[in-house]
Short mmCIF file of C-alpha atoms in Angstrom, two decimals:
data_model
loop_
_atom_site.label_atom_id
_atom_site.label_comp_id
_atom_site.label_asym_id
_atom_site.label_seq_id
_atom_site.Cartn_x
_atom_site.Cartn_y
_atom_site.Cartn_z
CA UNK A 1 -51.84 31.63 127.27
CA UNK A 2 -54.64 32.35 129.32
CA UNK A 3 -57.92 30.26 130.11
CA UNK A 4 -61.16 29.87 131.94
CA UNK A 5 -63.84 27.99 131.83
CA UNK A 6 -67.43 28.29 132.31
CA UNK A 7 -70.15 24.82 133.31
CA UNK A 8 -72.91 25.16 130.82
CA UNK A 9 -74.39 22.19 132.09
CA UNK A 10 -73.38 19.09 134.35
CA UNK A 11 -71.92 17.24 130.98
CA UNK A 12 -71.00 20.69 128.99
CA UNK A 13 -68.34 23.22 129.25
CA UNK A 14 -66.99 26.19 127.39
CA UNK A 15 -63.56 26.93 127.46
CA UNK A 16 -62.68 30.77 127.13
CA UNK A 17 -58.40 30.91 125.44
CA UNK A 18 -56.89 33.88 124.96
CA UNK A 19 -52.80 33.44 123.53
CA UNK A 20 -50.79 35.98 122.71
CA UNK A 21 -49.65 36.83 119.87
CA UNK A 22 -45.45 35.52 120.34
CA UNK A 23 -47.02 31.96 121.31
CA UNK A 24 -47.92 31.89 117.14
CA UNK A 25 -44.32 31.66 116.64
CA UNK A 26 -43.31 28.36 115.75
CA UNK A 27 -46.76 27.51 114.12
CA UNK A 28 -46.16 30.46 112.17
CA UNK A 29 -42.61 29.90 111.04
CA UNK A 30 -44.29 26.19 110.11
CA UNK A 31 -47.07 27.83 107.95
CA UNK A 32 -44.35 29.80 106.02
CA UNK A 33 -42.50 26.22 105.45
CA UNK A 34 -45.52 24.16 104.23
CA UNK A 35 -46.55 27.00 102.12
CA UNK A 36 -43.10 27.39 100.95
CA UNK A 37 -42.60 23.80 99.55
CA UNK A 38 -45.95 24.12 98.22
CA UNK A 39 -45.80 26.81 96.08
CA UNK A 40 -43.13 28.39 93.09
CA UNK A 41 -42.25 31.93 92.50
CA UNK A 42 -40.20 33.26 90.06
CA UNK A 43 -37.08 34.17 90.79
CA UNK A 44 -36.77 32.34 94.23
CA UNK A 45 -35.37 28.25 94.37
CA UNK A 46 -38.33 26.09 95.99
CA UNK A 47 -38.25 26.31 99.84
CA UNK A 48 -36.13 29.23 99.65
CA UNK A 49 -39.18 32.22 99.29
CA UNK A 50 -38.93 34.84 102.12
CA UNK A 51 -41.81 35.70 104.12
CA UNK A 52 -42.54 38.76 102.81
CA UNK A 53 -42.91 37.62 99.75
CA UNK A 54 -45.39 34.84 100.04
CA UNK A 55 -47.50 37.99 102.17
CA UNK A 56 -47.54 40.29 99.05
CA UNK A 57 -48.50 37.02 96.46
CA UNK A 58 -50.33 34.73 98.59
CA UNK A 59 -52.14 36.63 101.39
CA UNK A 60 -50.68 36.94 105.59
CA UNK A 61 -54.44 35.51 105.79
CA UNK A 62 -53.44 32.72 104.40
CA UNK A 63 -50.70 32.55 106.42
CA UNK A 64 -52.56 33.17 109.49
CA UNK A 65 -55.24 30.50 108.88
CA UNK A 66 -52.29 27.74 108.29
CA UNK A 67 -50.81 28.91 111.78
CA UNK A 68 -54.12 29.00 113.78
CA UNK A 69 -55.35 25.32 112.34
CA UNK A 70 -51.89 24.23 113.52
CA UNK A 71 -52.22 25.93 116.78
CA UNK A 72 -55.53 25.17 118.02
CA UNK A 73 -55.22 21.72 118.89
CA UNK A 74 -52.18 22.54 121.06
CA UNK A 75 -53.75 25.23 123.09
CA UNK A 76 -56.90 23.91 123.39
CA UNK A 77 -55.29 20.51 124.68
CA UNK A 78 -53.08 22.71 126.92
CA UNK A 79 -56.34 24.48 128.05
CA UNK A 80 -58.19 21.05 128.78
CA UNK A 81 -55.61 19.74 130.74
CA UNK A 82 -54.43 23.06 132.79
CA UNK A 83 -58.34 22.68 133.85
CA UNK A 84 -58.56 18.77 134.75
CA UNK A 85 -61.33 18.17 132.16
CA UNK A 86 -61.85 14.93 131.02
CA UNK A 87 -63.51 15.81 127.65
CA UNK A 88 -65.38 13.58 125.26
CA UNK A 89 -65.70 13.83 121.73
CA UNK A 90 -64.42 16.36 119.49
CA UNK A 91 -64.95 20.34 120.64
CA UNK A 92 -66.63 22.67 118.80
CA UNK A 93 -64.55 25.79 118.46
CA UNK A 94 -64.76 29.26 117.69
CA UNK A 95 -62.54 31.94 117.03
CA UNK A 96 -63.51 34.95 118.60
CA UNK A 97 -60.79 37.84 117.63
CA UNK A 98 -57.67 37.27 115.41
CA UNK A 99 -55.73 39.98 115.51
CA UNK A 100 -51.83 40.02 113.73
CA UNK A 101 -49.47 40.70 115.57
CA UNK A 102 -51.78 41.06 118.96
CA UNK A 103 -53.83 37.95 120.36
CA UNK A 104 -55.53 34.80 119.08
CA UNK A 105 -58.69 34.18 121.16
CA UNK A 106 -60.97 31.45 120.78
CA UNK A 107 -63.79 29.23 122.87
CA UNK A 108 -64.07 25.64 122.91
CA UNK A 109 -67.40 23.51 124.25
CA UNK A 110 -66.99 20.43 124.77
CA UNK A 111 -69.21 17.70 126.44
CA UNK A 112 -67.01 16.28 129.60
CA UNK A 113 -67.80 13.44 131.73
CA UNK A 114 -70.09 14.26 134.38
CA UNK A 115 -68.92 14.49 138.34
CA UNK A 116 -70.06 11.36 139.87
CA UNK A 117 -70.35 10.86 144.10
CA UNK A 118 -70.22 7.61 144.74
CA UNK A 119 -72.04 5.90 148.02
CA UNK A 120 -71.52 3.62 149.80
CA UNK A 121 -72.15 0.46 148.31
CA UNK A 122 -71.69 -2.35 150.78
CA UNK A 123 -75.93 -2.19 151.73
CA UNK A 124 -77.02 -3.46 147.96
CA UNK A 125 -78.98 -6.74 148.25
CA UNK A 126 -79.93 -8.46 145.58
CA UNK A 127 -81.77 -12.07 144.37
CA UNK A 128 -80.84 -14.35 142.48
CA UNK A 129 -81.94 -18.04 141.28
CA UNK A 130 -80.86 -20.82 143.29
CA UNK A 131 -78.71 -23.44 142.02
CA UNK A 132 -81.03 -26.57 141.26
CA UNK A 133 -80.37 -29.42 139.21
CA UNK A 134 -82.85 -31.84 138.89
CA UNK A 135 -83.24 -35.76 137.65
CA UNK A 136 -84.88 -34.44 134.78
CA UNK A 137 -82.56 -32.07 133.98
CA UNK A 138 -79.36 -34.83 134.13
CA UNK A 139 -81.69 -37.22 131.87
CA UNK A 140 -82.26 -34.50 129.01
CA UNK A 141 -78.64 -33.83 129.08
CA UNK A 142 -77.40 -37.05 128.70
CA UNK A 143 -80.75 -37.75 125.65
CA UNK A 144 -79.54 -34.77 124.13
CA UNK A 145 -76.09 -36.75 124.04
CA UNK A 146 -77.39 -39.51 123.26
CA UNK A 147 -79.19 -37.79 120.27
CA UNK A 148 -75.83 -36.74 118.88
CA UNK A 149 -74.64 -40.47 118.86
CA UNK A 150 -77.90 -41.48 116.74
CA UNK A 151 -77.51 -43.53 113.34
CA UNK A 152 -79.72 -43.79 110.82
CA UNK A 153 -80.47 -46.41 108.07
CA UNK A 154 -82.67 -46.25 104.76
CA UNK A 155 -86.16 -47.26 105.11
CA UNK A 156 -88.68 -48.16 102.65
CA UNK A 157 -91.52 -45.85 104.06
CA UNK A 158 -93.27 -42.76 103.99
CA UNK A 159 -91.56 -39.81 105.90
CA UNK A 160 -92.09 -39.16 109.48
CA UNK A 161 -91.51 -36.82 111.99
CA UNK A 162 -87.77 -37.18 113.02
CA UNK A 163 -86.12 -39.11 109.74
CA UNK A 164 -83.29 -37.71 108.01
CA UNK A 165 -84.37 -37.51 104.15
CA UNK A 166 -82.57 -36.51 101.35
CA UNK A 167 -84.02 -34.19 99.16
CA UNK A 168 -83.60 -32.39 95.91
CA UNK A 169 -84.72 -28.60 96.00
CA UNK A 170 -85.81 -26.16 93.30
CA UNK A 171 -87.36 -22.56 93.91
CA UNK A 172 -89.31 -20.32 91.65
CA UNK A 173 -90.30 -16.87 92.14
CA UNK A 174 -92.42 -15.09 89.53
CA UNK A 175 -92.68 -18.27 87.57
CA UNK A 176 -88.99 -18.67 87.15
CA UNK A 177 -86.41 -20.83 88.88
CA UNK A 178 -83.62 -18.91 90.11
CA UNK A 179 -80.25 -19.78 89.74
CA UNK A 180 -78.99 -20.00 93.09
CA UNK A 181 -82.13 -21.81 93.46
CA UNK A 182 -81.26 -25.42 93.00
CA UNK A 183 -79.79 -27.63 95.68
CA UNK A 184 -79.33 -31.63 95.09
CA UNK A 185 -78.63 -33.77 97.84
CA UNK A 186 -79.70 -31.93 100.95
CA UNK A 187 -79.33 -33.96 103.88
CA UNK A 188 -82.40 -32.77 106.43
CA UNK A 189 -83.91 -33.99 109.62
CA UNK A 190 -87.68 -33.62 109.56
CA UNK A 191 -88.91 -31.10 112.40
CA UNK A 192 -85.44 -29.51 113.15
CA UNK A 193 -86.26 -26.32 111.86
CA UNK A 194 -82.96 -25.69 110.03
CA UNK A 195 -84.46 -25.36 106.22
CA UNK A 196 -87.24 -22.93 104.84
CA UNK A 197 -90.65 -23.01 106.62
CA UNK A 198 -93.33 -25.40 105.59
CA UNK A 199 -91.22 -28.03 104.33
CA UNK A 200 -91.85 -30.67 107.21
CA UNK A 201 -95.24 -30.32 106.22
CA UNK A 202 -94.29 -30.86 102.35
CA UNK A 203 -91.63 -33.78 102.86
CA UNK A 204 -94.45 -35.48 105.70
CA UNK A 205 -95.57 -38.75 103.81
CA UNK A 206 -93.15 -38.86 100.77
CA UNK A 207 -91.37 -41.62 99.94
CA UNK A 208 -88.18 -41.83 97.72
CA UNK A 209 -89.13 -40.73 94.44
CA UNK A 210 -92.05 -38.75 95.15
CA UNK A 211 -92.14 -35.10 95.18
CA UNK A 212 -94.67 -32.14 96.60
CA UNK A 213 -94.71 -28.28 96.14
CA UNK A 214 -95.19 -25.62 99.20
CA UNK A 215 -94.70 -21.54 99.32
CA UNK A 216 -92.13 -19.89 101.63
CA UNK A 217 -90.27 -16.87 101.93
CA UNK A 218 -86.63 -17.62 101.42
CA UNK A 219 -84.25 -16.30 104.25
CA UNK A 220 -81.11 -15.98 101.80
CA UNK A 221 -79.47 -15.95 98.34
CA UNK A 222 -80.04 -13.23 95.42
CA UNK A 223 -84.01 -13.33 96.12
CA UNK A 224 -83.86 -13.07 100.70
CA UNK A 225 -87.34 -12.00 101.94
CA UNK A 226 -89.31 -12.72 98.49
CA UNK A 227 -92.15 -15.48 98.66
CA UNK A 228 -91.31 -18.38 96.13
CA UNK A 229 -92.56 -21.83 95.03
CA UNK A 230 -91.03 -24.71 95.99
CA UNK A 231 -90.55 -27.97 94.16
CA UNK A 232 -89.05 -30.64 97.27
CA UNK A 233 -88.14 -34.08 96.09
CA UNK A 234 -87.10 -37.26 98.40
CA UNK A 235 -84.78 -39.15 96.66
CA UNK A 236 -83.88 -41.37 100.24
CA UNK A 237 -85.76 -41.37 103.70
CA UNK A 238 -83.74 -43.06 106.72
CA UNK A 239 -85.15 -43.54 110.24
CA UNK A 240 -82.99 -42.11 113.33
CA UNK A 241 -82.39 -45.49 115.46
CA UNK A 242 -80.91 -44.02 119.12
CA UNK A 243 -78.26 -45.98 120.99
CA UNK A 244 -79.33 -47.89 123.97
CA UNK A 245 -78.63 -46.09 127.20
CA UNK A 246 -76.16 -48.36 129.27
CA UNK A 247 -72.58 -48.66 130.05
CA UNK A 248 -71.76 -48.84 126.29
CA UNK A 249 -73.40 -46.15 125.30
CA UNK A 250 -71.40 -44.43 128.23
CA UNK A 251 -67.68 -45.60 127.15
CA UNK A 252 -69.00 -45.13 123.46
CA UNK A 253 -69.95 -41.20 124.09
CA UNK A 254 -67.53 -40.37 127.31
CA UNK A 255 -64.56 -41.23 128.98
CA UNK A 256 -66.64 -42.81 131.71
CA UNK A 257 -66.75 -46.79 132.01
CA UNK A 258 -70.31 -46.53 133.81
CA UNK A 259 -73.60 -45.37 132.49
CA UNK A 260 -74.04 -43.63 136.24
CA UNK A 261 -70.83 -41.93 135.71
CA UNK A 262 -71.84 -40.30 133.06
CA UNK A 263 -74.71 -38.92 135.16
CA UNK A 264 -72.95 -38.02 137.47
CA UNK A 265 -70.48 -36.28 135.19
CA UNK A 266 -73.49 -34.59 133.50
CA UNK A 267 -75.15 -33.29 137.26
CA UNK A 268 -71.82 -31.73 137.64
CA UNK A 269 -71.38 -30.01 134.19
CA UNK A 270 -75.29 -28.65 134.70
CA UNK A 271 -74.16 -27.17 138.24
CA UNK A 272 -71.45 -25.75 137.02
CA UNK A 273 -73.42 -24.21 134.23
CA UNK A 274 -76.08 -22.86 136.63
CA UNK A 275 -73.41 -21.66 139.09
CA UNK A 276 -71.79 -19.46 136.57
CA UNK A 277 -75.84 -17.98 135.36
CA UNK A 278 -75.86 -17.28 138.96
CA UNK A 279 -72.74 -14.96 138.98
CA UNK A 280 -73.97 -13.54 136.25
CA UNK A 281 -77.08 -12.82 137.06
CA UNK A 282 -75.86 -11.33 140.52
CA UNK A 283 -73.47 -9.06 138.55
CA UNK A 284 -76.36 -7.91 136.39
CA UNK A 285 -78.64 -7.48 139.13
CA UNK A 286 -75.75 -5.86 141.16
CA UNK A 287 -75.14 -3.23 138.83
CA UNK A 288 -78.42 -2.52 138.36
CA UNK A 289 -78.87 -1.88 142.31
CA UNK A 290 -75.29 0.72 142.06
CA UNK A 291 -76.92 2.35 139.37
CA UNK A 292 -80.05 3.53 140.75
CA UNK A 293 -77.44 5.00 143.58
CA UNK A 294 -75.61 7.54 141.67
CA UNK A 295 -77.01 10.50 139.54
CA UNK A 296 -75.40 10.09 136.72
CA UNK A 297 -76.18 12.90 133.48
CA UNK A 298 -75.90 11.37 130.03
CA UNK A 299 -74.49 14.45 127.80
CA UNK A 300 -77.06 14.55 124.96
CA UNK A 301 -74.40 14.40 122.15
CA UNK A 302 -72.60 10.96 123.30
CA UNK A 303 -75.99 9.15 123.70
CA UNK A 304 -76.71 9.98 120.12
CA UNK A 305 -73.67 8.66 118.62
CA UNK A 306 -73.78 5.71 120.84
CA UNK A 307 -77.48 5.08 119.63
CA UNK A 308 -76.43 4.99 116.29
CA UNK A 309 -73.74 3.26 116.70
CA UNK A 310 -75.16 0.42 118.44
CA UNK A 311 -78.11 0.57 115.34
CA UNK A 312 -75.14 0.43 112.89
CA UNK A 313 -73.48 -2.95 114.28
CA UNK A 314 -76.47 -4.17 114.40
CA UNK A 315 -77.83 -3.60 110.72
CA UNK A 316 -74.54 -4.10 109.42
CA UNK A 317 -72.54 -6.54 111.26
CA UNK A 318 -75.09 -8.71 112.73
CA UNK A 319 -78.20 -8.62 110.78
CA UNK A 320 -76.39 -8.58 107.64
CA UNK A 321 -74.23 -11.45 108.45
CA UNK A 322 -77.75 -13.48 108.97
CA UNK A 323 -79.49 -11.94 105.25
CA UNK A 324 -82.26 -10.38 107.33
CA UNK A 325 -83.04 -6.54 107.10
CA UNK A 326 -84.02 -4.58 109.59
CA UNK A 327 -87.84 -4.84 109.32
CA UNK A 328 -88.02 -8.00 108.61
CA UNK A 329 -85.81 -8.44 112.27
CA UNK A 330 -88.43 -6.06 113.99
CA UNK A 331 -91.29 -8.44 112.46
CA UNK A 332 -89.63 -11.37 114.10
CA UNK A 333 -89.44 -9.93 116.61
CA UNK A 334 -92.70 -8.78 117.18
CA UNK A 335 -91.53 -5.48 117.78
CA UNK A 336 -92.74 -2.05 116.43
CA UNK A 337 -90.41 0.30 115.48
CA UNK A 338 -91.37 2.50 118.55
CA UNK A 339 -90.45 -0.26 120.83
CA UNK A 340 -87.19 -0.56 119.27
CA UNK A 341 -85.87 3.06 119.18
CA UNK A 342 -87.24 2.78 122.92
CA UNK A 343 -85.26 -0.08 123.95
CA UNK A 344 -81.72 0.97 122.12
CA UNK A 345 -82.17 4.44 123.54
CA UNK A 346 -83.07 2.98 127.13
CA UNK A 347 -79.36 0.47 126.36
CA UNK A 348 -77.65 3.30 125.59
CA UNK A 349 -78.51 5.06 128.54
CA UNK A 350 -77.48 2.19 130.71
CA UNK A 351 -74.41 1.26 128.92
CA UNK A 352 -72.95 4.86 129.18
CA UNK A 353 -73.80 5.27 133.06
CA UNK A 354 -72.39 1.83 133.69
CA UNK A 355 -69.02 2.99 132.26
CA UNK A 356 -69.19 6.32 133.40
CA UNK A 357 -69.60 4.59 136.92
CA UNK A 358 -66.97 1.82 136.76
CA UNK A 359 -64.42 4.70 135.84
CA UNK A 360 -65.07 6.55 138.93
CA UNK A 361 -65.30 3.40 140.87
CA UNK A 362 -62.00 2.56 139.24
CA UNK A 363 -60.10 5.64 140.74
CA UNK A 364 -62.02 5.71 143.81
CA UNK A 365 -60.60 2.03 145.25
CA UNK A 366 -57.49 2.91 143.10
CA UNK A 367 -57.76 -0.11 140.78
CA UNK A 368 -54.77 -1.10 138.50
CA UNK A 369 -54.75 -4.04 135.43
CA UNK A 370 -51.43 -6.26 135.43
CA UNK A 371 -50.00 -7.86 132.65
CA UNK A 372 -51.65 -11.05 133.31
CA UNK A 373 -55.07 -9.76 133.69
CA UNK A 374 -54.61 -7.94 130.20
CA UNK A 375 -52.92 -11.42 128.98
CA UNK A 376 -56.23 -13.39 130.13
CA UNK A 377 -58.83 -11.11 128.84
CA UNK A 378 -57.13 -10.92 125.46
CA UNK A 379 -57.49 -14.30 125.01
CA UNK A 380 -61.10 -14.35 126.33
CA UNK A 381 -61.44 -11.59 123.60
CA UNK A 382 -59.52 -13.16 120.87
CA UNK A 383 -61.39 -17.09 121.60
CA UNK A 384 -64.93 -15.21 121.18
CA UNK A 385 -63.94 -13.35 117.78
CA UNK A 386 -62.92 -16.43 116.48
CA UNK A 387 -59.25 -15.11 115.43
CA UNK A 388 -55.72 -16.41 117.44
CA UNK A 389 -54.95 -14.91 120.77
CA UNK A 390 -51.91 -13.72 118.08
CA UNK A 391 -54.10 -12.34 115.49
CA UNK A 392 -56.29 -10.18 118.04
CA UNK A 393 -53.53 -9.30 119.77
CA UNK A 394 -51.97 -7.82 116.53
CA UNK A 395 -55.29 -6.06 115.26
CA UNK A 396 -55.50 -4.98 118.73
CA UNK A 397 -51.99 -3.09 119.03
CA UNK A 398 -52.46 -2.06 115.29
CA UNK A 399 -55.79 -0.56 116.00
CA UNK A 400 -54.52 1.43 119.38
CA UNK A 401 -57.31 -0.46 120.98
CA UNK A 402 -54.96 -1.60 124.06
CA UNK A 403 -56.24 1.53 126.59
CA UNK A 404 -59.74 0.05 125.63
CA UNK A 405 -59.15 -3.78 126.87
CA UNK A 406 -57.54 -2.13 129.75
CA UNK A 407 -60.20 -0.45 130.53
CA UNK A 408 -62.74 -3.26 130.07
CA UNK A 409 -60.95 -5.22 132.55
CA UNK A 410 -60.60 -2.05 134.78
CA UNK A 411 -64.53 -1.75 134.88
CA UNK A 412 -64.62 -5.49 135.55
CA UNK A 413 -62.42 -5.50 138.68
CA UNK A 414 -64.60 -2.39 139.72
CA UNK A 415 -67.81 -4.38 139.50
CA UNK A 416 -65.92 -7.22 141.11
CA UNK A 417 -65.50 -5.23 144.27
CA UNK A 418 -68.95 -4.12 144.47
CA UNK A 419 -70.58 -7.21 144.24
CA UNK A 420 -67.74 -8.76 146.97
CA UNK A 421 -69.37 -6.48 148.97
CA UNK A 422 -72.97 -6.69 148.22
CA UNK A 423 -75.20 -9.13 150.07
CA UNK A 424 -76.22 -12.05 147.93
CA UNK A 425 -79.48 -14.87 148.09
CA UNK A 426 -80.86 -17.21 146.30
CA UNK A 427 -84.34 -17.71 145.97
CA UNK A 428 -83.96 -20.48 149.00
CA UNK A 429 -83.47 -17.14 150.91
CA UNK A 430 -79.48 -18.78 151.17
CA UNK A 431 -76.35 -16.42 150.97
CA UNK A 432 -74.58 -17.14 147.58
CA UNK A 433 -70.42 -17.49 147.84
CA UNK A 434 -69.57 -16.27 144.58
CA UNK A 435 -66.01 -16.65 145.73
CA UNK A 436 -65.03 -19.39 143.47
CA UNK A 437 -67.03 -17.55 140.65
CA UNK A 438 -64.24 -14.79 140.46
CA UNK A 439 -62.22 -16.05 137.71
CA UNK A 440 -65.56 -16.52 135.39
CA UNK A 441 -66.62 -13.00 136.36
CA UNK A 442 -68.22 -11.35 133.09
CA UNK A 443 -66.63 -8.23 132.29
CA UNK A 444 -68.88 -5.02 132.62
CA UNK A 445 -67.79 -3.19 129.73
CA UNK A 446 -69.23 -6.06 127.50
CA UNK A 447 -72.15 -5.87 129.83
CA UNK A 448 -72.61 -2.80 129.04
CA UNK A 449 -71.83 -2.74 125.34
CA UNK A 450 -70.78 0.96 125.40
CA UNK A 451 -68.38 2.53 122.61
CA UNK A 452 -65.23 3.31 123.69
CA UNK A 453 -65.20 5.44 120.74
CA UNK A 454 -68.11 7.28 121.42
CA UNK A 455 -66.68 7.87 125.26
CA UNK A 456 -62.85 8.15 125.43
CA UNK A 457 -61.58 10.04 128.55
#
């Protein structure tokens, strides 16, 4: 076998494969196999039907085209690799001359990833917020803990802003109530936000026993996104009393004896929090910086499939998991559908240079995963899907997905080393240690949100 091949563009190749006829051989003497337990002739016992007969009844073309659609894949993988191409996707291939008994010649394009130089990396600078944790912020924490620790007890008032009531609700569109359009006994905290819109205005002033009407557009069930009328009725309003904030409260809510303890406890929790937005942030802000470094060509095809793809999870993972469609997303958005093509596109863009960048980086400082690195993000992965570091490991090794977790904590190590040696500030105009940060470090390939299956090597 002989092959060439020719750059169409900095992302696109053809290859040019030319076999001779003797490398048909084996695929061949399979074709006349498959064929043969296929097919009956009379006269000849099932598997046992020479060659030349199954040309003179069935066709050598048919033959042939069995051979060459076992044979391609081999060559042109044989092609790819005698070449160093790392391709992506699936080819497009062409036979250009079959000829029995000669040569089999074919041409393959392919998109490949594009060669990246990178520079040197150790003059990025970047900015990020400073770590600040003020009075108010410890006293909000510990109300919003104290909020959690509230009781309540029934009151023989009109509703106010803040009580829990218990209601009875019945909806109606068209006239007629629909019947997953009853709920008794719904247990609501006026002003939260967590029912349909306008009902703190409808339950506001009810007592128990009283009932009021109000229109909304209902955000689930067999009638999601259609306007209907709402009947609300309080059948008990209770009034939110909040714990006093001392040392009982504190033993009551923590494992601290001391109401100051707790503060103290809550300062640290808050700069830990803000410590870890800071890593973050100087990862995102790194990357951004090492990006703007390197050319890097998107190949046309890839970007497509990745846009789609990313519109795909998105209508029907995550939008459809929360009953909205994707207008009425857009319209919560307060986005036009322009602006939304725009962004995904402009993700997609980003998400495939950060990858194709991490790679090189990757083989550039020579970076290898361990076991335990590939032990700790799989359990990362597995806490955030919600299944057992088991169960994800499982659907991971049954999917073949291991190469792509090894890869996502490839990229991550890469990014690692390029923010170690980027310089760092707050907004104070300090130098940030993210030293101790390591451990938290977010990975880039979830960063970046790329599709491993969209961009395999």
């Amino acid at each position: 076998m002989k092959s060439a091949v020719e750059t169409l563009n900095p992302t696109r190749v053809r290859l040019t494969v030319e076999v001779p006829f003797e490398e048909l051989k084996d695929s061949l003497d399979a074709a006349y196999k498959k064929i043969n337990q296929q097919v009956t002739v009379k006269g000849f016992r099932k598997g046992k039907i020479p060659a030349r007969v199954i040309d003179q009844r069935f066709g050598r073309g048919a033959v042939l085209e069995e051979a060459v659609n076992d044979a391609l894949p081999k060559f042109y993988t044989e092609a790819v690799n005698e070449a160093e191409l790392n391709p992506l996707g699936q080819p497009e291939v062409d036979i250009t001359e079959l000829k029995d008994g000669e040569t089999l010649n074919f041409t393959a394009e392919v998109d490949v990833r594009p060669a990246l130089e990178i520079p040197d990396y150790s003059g990025i600078e970047v900015e990020v917020d400073a770590v600040e944790v003020t009075d108010e912020d410890v006293e909000k924490s510990v109300e919003q803990l104290r909020e959690r620790f509230a009781s309540t007890s029934p009151v023989e008032r009109a509703a106010e802003d803040g009580d829990v009531v218990t209601i009875d609700l019945e909806a109606k569109v068209d006239g007629e109530v629909l019947e997953d359009g009853i709920a008794n006994g719904v247990s609501y905290t006026i002003g939260s936000g967590e029912l349909l819109d306008g009902i703190d205005d409808a339950v506001k002033g009810l007592s128990a026993g009283e009932e009021g009407t109000f229109t909304s557009e209902l955000k689930g069930g067999s009638a999601a996104g259609k306007e209907a009328e709402v009947t609300v009725k309080v059948t008990q309003v209770a009034a939110r009393e909040l714990p006093e904030l001392d040392d009982e409260f504190a033993q009551l809510a923590s494992e601290f004896d001391t109401l100051e303890e707790l503060r103290a406890d809550s300062r640290k929790r808050l700069e830990n929090m803000k410590q870890f937005d800071q890593a973050t942030q100087a990862q995102e802000r790194v990357l951004d910086k090492l990006l703007e470094l390197v050319e890097v060509p998107v190949p046309e095809k890839l970007l497509e499939d990745e846009i789609n793809t990313r519109k795909h999870n998105l209508e029907h993972h995550q939008l459809a998991q929360m009953g909205l469609t994707l207008e009425k997303y857009l319209e919560i958005q307060g986005k036009t559908a322009e602006e939304f093509e725009t962004e995904t596109r402009e993700a997609a863009v980003k998400g495939i240079k950060t990858q194709f960048v991490l790679d090189e980086l990757v083989k550039k400082e020579q970076l290898n995963v361990n076991q335990e690195e590939l032990t700790e993000h799989l359990m990362r992965r597995a806490a955030s899907s919600g299944m057992s570091p088991d169960q994800f490991a499982q659907a991971v090794v049954e999917g073949g997905q291991v190469p792509l977790l090894v890869g996502e904590v490839a990229r991550g190590k890469a990014l690692a080393v390029v923010v170690e040696a980027a310089t760092v500030k707050d907004t104070n105009g300090e130098v940030v240690d993210l030293s101790d940060e390591e451990e938290e470090e977010t990975e880039a390939a979830e960063a970046s949100e790329t599709s491993e299956e969209n961009a395999e090597d």
